[in-house]
């Protein structure tokens, strides 16, 4: 099983360069980074995990800049987002960022996408909350048009692009795309429609949900062997990882603390038993 990691990298934590080098030297499979452009002080949206919102949410580094640094000092480490809030981006600019990172890293990038939870953050980006999923799907389709081998036009409900020369292309034509979110028919239908798999946060309830996702996947005519289920932000134990393996999971993303170098390296030492 491939053991990857995620962390809220901030201006107060271990640096992307130091962490990426340590991960590759220790044999970890990948580094996934979250995204929040800002956290409005006056929030009506409750923190999904309950209680006060941890301070690292408002200090998060831009994931593409940080992953660019990580790519420059590694050669094998997988690079990913967990997750990119696609609806909050200009899709033409985002397509260029993704393609450039994937091209320069030799095809090591995984695009984890999601729909977000913070209404105030999304509103500042001009996102209408009730249509954010449709907007995200539309922007993914526009980006795929820009990644196509030949100039390809796209006109959708929320945006369009003329047939254009747009290079570089992602190394494999398009990056592996995983969608994060809670289990359910709506999410699973979207995964089967336009993604490569699922990023289930925390990894709970997979015994019931993975078969349901596989059913939706196969009903959409997708190759059963091509589905990726990647439990994300997991606090590991040997029994938990063995259970995931029995479900056919081939990659798990472990949660690192949003801390300085010494504490993060201690966590890597603890996780080394799973690599």
mmCIF file of C-alpha atoms in Angstrom:
data_model
loop_
_atom_site.group_PDB
_atom_site.id
_atom_site.type_symbol
_atom_site.label_atom_id
_atom_site.label_comp_id
_atom_site.label_asym_id
_atom_site.label_seq_id
_atom_site.Cartn_x
_atom_site.Cartn_y
_atom_site.Cartn_z
ATOM 1 C CA UNK A 1 0.000 0.000 0.000
ATOM 2 C CA UNK A 2 1.231 3.459 -0.928
ATOM 3 C CA UNK A 3 1.492 5.680 2.172
ATOM 4 C CA UNK A 4 1.128 9.388 1.475
ATOM 5 C CA UNK A 5 0.701 12.361 3.796
ATOM 6 C CA UNK A 6 -1.212 15.607 4.142
ATOM 7 C CA UNK A 7 -0.524 18.658 6.257
ATOM 8 C CA UNK A 8 -1.721 22.216 6.689
ATOM 9 C CA UNK A 9 1.488 23.943 5.648
ATOM 10 C CA UNK A 10 1.526 27.530 6.928
ATOM 11 C CA UNK A 11 3.943 30.378 7.516
ATOM 12 C CA UNK A 12 4.595 28.836 10.963
ATOM 13 C CA UNK A 13 5.201 25.167 10.067
ATOM 14 C CA UNK A 14 7.940 23.077 8.519
ATOM 15 C CA UNK A 15 8.727 24.336 5.019
ATOM 16 C CA UNK A 16 7.592 22.578 1.824
ATOM 17 C CA UNK A 17 11.188 21.980 0.751
ATOM 18 C CA UNK A 18 12.279 20.404 4.036
ATOM 19 C CA UNK A 19 9.159 18.244 4.286
ATOM 20 C CA UNK A 20 9.271 17.050 0.679
ATOM 21 C CA UNK A 21 12.914 15.990 0.980
ATOM 22 C CA UNK A 22 12.232 14.116 4.207
ATOM 23 C CA UNK A 23 9.197 12.348 2.739
ATOM 24 C CA UNK A 24 11.063 11.157 -0.339
ATOM 25 C CA UNK A 25 14.127 10.057 1.633
ATOM 26 C CA UNK A 26 11.912 8.052 4.016
ATOM 27 C CA UNK A 27 9.993 6.325 1.217
ATOM 28 C CA UNK A 28 6.596 7.998 1.576
ATOM 29 C CA UNK A 29 4.447 7.997 -1.532
ATOM 30 C CA UNK A 30 3.130 11.519 -1.714
ATOM 31 C CA UNK A 31 2.332 14.929 -0.268
ATOM 32 C CA UNK A 32 -1.187 16.378 -0.544
ATOM 33 C CA UNK A 33 -1.962 19.960 0.465
ATOM 34 C CA UNK A 34 -5.281 21.664 1.306
ATOM 35 C CA UNK A 35 -6.488 25.047 0.096
ATOM 36 C CA UNK A 36 -8.108 28.059 1.711
ATOM 37 C CA UNK A 37 -7.492 31.472 0.186
ATOM 38 C CA UNK A 38 -8.760 33.264 3.289
ATOM 39 C CA UNK A 39 -11.108 32.769 6.237
ATOM 40 C CA UNK A 40 -13.509 35.685 6.822
ATOM 41 C CA UNK A 41 -13.499 36.711 10.481
ATOM 42 C CA UNK A 42 -17.269 37.083 10.633
ATOM 43 C CA UNK A 43 -18.324 33.495 9.969
ATOM 44 C CA UNK A 44 -21.819 32.086 9.990
ATOM 45 C CA UNK A 45 -20.623 28.687 8.760
ATOM 46 C CA UNK A 46 -19.770 26.272 11.610
ATOM 47 C CA UNK A 47 -16.548 24.283 11.485
ATOM 48 C CA UNK A 48 -17.559 20.808 10.197
ATOM 49 C CA UNK A 49 -15.553 19.005 12.895
ATOM 50 C CA UNK A 50 -17.193 21.057 15.646
ATOM 51 C CA UNK A 51 -15.774 23.619 18.040
ATOM 52 C CA UNK A 52 -13.510 26.500 17.110
ATOM 53 C CA UNK A 53 -11.883 26.615 13.695
ATOM 54 C CA UNK A 54 -8.157 25.767 14.083
ATOM 55 C CA UNK A 55 -5.899 28.760 13.345
ATOM 56 C CA UNK A 56 -4.008 26.985 10.537
ATOM 57 C CA UNK A 57 -7.047 27.332 8.258
ATOM 58 C CA UNK A 58 -6.408 31.063 7.986
ATOM 59 C CA UNK A 59 -2.633 30.668 7.500
ATOM 60 C CA UNK A 60 -2.550 28.007 4.771
ATOM 61 C CA UNK A 61 0.083 28.342 2.056
ATOM 62 C CA UNK A 62 -1.037 28.382 -1.560
ATOM 63 C CA UNK A 63 -0.889 24.679 -2.471
ATOM 64 C CA UNK A 64 0.366 25.127 -6.032
ATOM 65 C CA UNK A 65 3.258 27.375 -5.024
ATOM 66 C CA UNK A 66 4.180 25.018 -2.167
ATOM 67 C CA UNK A 67 3.913 21.917 -4.378
ATOM 68 C CA UNK A 68 6.070 23.620 -6.989
ATOM 69 C CA UNK A 69 8.797 23.926 -4.360
ATOM 70 C CA UNK A 70 8.297 20.284 -3.388
ATOM 71 C CA UNK A 71 8.513 19.178 -7.022
ATOM 72 C CA UNK A 72 11.788 21.017 -7.517
ATOM 73 C CA UNK A 73 13.605 19.121 -4.755
ATOM 74 C CA UNK A 74 12.209 15.615 -5.372
ATOM 75 C CA UNK A 75 12.033 13.164 -8.253
ATOM 76 C CA UNK A 76 9.635 10.414 -7.111
ATOM 77 C CA UNK A 77 7.313 11.942 -4.511
ATOM 78 C CA UNK A 78 3.675 12.191 -5.606
ATOM 79 C CA UNK A 79 2.172 15.680 -5.372
ATOM 80 C CA UNK A 80 -1.490 16.446 -4.844
ATOM 81 C CA UNK A 81 -4.168 18.773 -3.576
ATOM 82 C CA UNK A 82 -6.628 17.765 -0.939
ATOM 83 C CA UNK A 83 -8.578 19.631 -1.956
ATOM 84 C CA UNK A 84 -8.647 22.309 -4.660
ATOM 85 C CA UNK A 85 -11.791 24.445 -4.419
ATOM 86 C CA UNK A 86 -12.352 24.525 -8.171
ATOM 87 C CA UNK A 87 -15.412 26.775 -8.010
ATOM 88 C CA UNK A 88 -13.290 29.529 -6.426
ATOM 89 C CA UNK A 89 -10.815 29.661 -9.337
ATOM 90 C CA UNK A 90 -10.723 31.129 -12.806
ATOM 91 C CA UNK A 91 -10.660 27.821 -14.724
ATOM 92 C CA UNK A 92 -8.396 29.049 -17.523
ATOM 93 C CA UNK A 93 -5.731 30.150 -15.046
ATOM 94 C CA UNK A 94 -6.190 27.007 -12.934
ATOM 95 C CA UNK A 95 -5.832 24.765 -15.996
ATOM 96 C CA UNK A 96 -2.484 26.433 -16.733
ATOM 97 C CA UNK A 97 -1.260 26.049 -13.137
ATOM 98 C CA UNK A 98 -2.197 22.372 -13.034
ATOM 99 C CA UNK A 99 -0.718 21.584 -16.438
ATOM 100 C CA UNK A 100 2.522 23.387 -15.603
ATOM 101 C CA UNK A 101 2.966 21.620 -12.276
ATOM 102 C CA UNK A 102 2.193 18.210 -13.775
ATOM 103 C CA UNK A 103 4.495 18.840 -16.746
ATOM 104 C CA UNK A 104 7.427 20.068 -14.655
ATOM 105 C CA UNK A 105 7.062 17.252 -12.109
ATOM 106 C CA UNK A 106 6.951 14.536 -14.771
ATOM 107 C CA UNK A 107 3.318 13.589 -14.258
ATOM 108 C CA UNK A 108 3.386 13.326 -10.471
ATOM 109 C CA UNK A 109 0.344 15.500 -9.757
ATOM 110 C CA UNK A 110 -3.050 14.349 -8.456
ATOM 111 C CA UNK A 111 -5.877 16.882 -8.520
ATOM 112 C CA UNK A 112 -8.076 16.424 -5.478
ATOM 113 C CA UNK A 113 -11.185 18.580 -5.830
ATOM 114 C CA UNK A 114 -14.120 19.416 -3.618
ATOM 115 C CA UNK A 115 -17.010 21.778 -3.096
ATOM 116 C CA UNK A 116 -15.997 23.395 0.187
ATOM 117 C CA UNK A 117 -17.795 24.058 3.448
ATOM 118 C CA UNK A 118 -17.148 27.761 4.169
ATOM 119 C CA UNK A 119 -19.964 29.808 2.637
ATOM 120 C CA UNK A 120 -18.310 33.145 3.441
ATOM 121 C CA UNK A 121 -15.053 32.224 1.722
ATOM 122 C CA UNK A 122 -16.944 31.051 -1.372
ATOM 123 C CA UNK A 123 -19.142 34.168 -1.433
ATOM 124 C CA UNK A 124 -16.077 36.412 -1.548
ATOM 125 C CA UNK A 125 -15.110 34.552 -4.730
ATOM 126 C CA UNK A 126 -18.522 35.257 -6.225
ATOM 127 C CA UNK A 127 -19.713 31.662 -5.819
ATOM 128 C CA UNK A 128 -23.445 31.072 -5.405
ATOM 129 C CA UNK A 129 -23.552 28.357 -2.745
ATOM 130 C CA UNK A 130 -26.524 26.448 -4.120
ATOM 131 C CA UNK A 131 -24.895 25.959 -7.529
ATOM 132 C CA UNK A 132 -21.292 25.395 -6.455
ATOM 133 C CA UNK A 133 -21.300 21.712 -7.468
ATOM 134 C CA UNK A 134 -22.626 22.471 -10.944
ATOM 135 C CA UNK A 135 -20.123 25.317 -11.240
ATOM 136 C CA UNK A 136 -17.265 23.016 -10.249
ATOM 137 C CA UNK A 137 -18.305 20.392 -12.783
ATOM 138 C CA UNK A 138 -18.559 23.055 -15.502
ATOM 139 C CA UNK A 139 -15.095 24.393 -14.703
ATOM 140 C CA UNK A 140 -13.596 20.904 -14.785
ATOM 141 C CA UNK A 141 -15.070 20.377 -18.262
ATOM 142 C CA UNK A 142 -13.619 23.693 -19.428
ATOM 143 C CA UNK A 143 -10.174 22.747 -18.111
ATOM 144 C CA UNK A 144 -10.316 19.391 -19.884
ATOM 145 C CA UNK A 145 -10.995 21.246 -23.131
ATOM 146 C CA UNK A 146 -7.786 23.229 -22.601
ATOM 147 C CA UNK A 147 -5.866 20.026 -21.830
ATOM 148 C CA UNK A 148 -7.142 18.281 -24.983
ATOM 149 C CA UNK A 149 -4.488 17.312 -27.568
ATOM 150 C CA UNK A 150 -5.976 19.623 -30.206
ATOM 151 C CA UNK A 151 -7.534 23.092 -29.778
ATOM 152 C CA UNK A 152 -11.010 22.413 -28.388
ATOM 153 C CA UNK A 153 -13.793 24.880 -27.681
ATOM 154 C CA UNK A 154 -16.089 24.567 -24.682
ATOM 155 C CA UNK A 155 -19.325 26.356 -23.859
ATOM 156 C CA UNK A 156 -21.026 25.545 -20.588
ATOM 157 C CA UNK A 157 -23.637 26.960 -18.274
ATOM 158 C CA UNK A 158 -21.129 29.040 -16.301
ATOM 159 C CA UNK A 159 -18.221 29.620 -18.671
ATOM 160 C CA UNK A 160 -16.704 29.086 -22.067
ATOM 161 C CA UNK A 161 -13.398 29.074 -23.869
ATOM 162 C CA UNK A 162 -12.563 29.344 -27.542
ATOM 163 C CA UNK A 163 -10.562 26.635 -29.260
ATOM 164 C CA UNK A 164 -7.081 27.617 -28.119
ATOM 165 C CA UNK A 165 -3.418 26.730 -28.124
ATOM 166 C CA UNK A 166 -2.751 25.872 -24.500
ATOM 167 C CA UNK A 167 0.579 24.345 -23.548
ATOM 168 C CA UNK A 168 2.088 22.656 -21.654
ATOM 169 C CA UNK A 169 -0.304 19.745 -21.385
ATOM 170 C CA UNK A 170 -0.489 17.583 -18.257
ATOM 171 C CA UNK A 171 1.955 14.710 -18.675
ATOM 172 C CA UNK A 172 -0.763 12.076 -19.128
ATOM 173 C CA UNK A 173 -3.253 14.246 -20.962
ATOM 174 C CA UNK A 174 -5.056 15.105 -17.714
ATOM 175 C CA UNK A 175 -4.038 14.612 -14.084
ATOM 176 C CA UNK A 176 -5.584 11.915 -11.941
ATOM 177 C CA UNK A 177 -8.671 13.568 -10.435
ATOM 178 C CA UNK A 178 -10.219 12.528 -7.103
ATOM 179 C CA UNK A 179 -13.331 14.092 -5.579
ATOM 180 C CA UNK A 180 -13.644 14.628 -1.834
ATOM 181 C CA UNK A 181 -16.939 14.641 0.011
ATOM 182 C CA UNK A 182 -19.379 12.635 2.094
ATOM 183 C CA UNK A 183 -20.651 9.303 0.774
ATOM 184 C CA UNK A 184 -23.942 9.369 -1.071
ATOM 185 C CA UNK A 185 -25.623 8.723 -4.428
ATOM 186 C CA UNK A 186 -25.139 12.294 -5.685
ATOM 187 C CA UNK A 187 -21.418 12.364 -4.993
ATOM 188 C CA UNK A 188 -20.864 8.848 -6.318
ATOM 189 C CA UNK A 189 -22.683 9.705 -9.554
ATOM 190 C CA UNK A 190 -20.401 12.721 -10.020
ATOM 191 C CA UNK A 191 -17.295 10.640 -9.353
ATOM 192 C CA UNK A 192 -18.410 8.038 -11.895
ATOM 193 C CA UNK A 193 -19.208 10.766 -14.411
ATOM 194 C CA UNK A 194 -15.984 12.757 -14.524
ATOM 195 C CA UNK A 195 -13.342 11.655 -11.993
ATOM 196 C CA UNK A 196 -10.893 8.858 -11.309
ATOM 197 C CA UNK A 197 -11.926 8.184 -7.740
ATOM 198 C CA UNK A 198 -12.845 9.325 -4.246
ATOM 199 C CA UNK A 199 -11.036 11.040 -1.369
ATOM 200 C CA UNK A 200 -13.101 10.021 1.693
ATOM 201 C CA UNK A 201 -12.072 12.268 4.584
ATOM 202 C CA UNK A 202 -11.067 10.275 7.657
ATOM 203 C CA UNK A 203 -11.843 6.938 6.030
ATOM 204 C CA UNK A 204 -14.845 5.982 8.196
ATOM 205 C CA UNK A 205 -17.690 3.823 6.930
ATOM 206 C CA UNK A 206 -15.879 2.456 3.905
ATOM 207 C CA UNK A 207 -17.203 -1.086 4.406
ATOM 208 C CA UNK A 208 -20.643 0.107 3.280
ATOM 209 C CA UNK A 209 -19.718 3.004 1.009
ATOM 210 C CA UNK A 210 -17.031 1.435 -1.200
ATOM 211 C CA UNK A 211 -19.406 -1.234 -2.616
ATOM 212 C CA UNK A 212 -21.995 1.505 -3.307
ATOM 213 C CA UNK A 213 -19.397 3.571 -5.141
ATOM 214 C CA UNK A 214 -18.247 0.551 -7.131
ATOM 215 C CA UNK A 215 -21.847 -0.115 -8.167
ATOM 216 C CA UNK A 216 -22.297 3.478 -9.370
ATOM 217 C CA UNK A 217 -18.923 3.310 -11.137
ATOM 218 C CA UNK A 218 -19.754 0.126 -13.028
ATOM 219 C CA UNK A 219 -23.274 1.325 -13.849
ATOM 220 C CA UNK A 220 -21.661 4.300 -15.587
ATOM 221 C CA UNK A 221 -19.671 1.890 -17.759
ATOM 222 C CA UNK A 222 -16.344 2.559 -16.074
ATOM 223 C CA UNK A 223 -13.621 -0.080 -15.857
ATOM 224 C CA UNK A 224 -13.910 -1.700 -12.384
ATOM 225 C CA UNK A 225 -10.106 -1.900 -12.120
ATOM 226 C CA UNK A 226 -9.629 1.829 -12.723
ATOM 227 C CA UNK A 227 -11.427 3.150 -9.612
ATOM 228 C CA UNK A 228 -9.201 4.841 -7.007
ATOM 229 C CA UNK A 229 -10.387 5.081 -3.394
ATOM 230 C CA UNK A 230 -7.865 7.055 -1.331
ATOM 231 C CA UNK A 231 -8.779 7.503 2.370
ATOM 232 C CA UNK A 232 -7.619 10.979 3.323
ATOM 233 C CA UNK A 233 -6.405 12.684 6.529
ATOM 234 C CA UNK A 234 -6.246 9.318 8.293
ATOM 235 C CA UNK A 235 -4.807 8.708 11.754
ATOM 236 C CA UNK A 236 -3.375 5.232 11.183
ATOM 237 C CA UNK A 237 -3.296 1.939 13.021
ATOM 238 C CA UNK A 238 -2.211 -1.462 11.697
ATOM 239 C CA UNK A 239 -5.765 -2.799 11.873
ATOM 240 C CA UNK A 240 -7.217 0.196 10.049
ATOM 241 C CA UNK A 241 -4.733 -0.057 7.170
ATOM 242 C CA UNK A 242 -5.268 -3.813 6.896
ATOM 243 C CA UNK A 243 -9.015 -3.182 6.648
ATOM 244 C CA UNK A 244 -8.477 -0.664 3.852
ATOM 245 C CA UNK A 245 -6.266 -3.117 1.994
ATOM 246 C CA UNK A 246 -9.006 -5.758 2.210
ATOM 247 C CA UNK A 247 -11.370 -3.280 0.531
ATOM 248 C CA UNK A 248 -8.952 -2.878 -2.373
ATOM 249 C CA UNK A 249 -7.467 0.441 -1.269
ATOM 250 C CA UNK A 250 -3.986 0.976 -2.717
ATOM 251 C CA UNK A 251 -3.139 4.409 -1.248
ATOM 252 C CA UNK A 252 -3.818 6.047 2.116
ATOM 253 C CA UNK A 253 -3.080 9.665 3.032
ATOM 254 C CA UNK A 254 -1.975 10.099 6.660
ATOM 255 C CA UNK A 255 -2.532 13.334 8.586
ATOM 256 C CA UNK A 256 0.548 15.201 9.818
ATOM 257 C CA UNK A 257 0.347 17.887 12.524
ATOM 258 C CA UNK A 258 0.435 21.545 11.366
ATOM 259 C CA UNK A 259 3.630 22.088 13.321
ATOM 260 C CA UNK A 260 7.272 22.988 13.209
ATOM 261 C CA UNK A 261 10.039 20.799 11.896
ATOM 262 C CA UNK A 262 10.800 18.837 15.057
ATOM 263 C CA UNK A 263 7.194 17.777 15.702
ATOM 264 C CA UNK A 264 6.538 16.859 12.070
ATOM 265 C CA UNK A 265 9.697 14.762 11.866
ATOM 266 C CA UNK A 266 8.660 12.914 15.036
ATOM 267 C CA UNK A 267 5.343 12.125 13.366
ATOM 268 C CA UNK A 268 7.181 10.816 10.299
ATOM 269 C CA UNK A 269 9.292 8.604 12.548
ATOM 270 C CA UNK A 270 6.072 7.204 14.063
ATOM 271 C CA UNK A 271 4.505 6.638 10.643
ATOM 272 C CA UNK A 272 7.630 4.923 9.279
ATOM 273 C CA UNK A 273 6.276 1.558 10.462
ATOM 274 C CA UNK A 274 3.558 1.769 7.781
ATOM 275 C CA UNK A 275 5.826 2.633 4.838
#
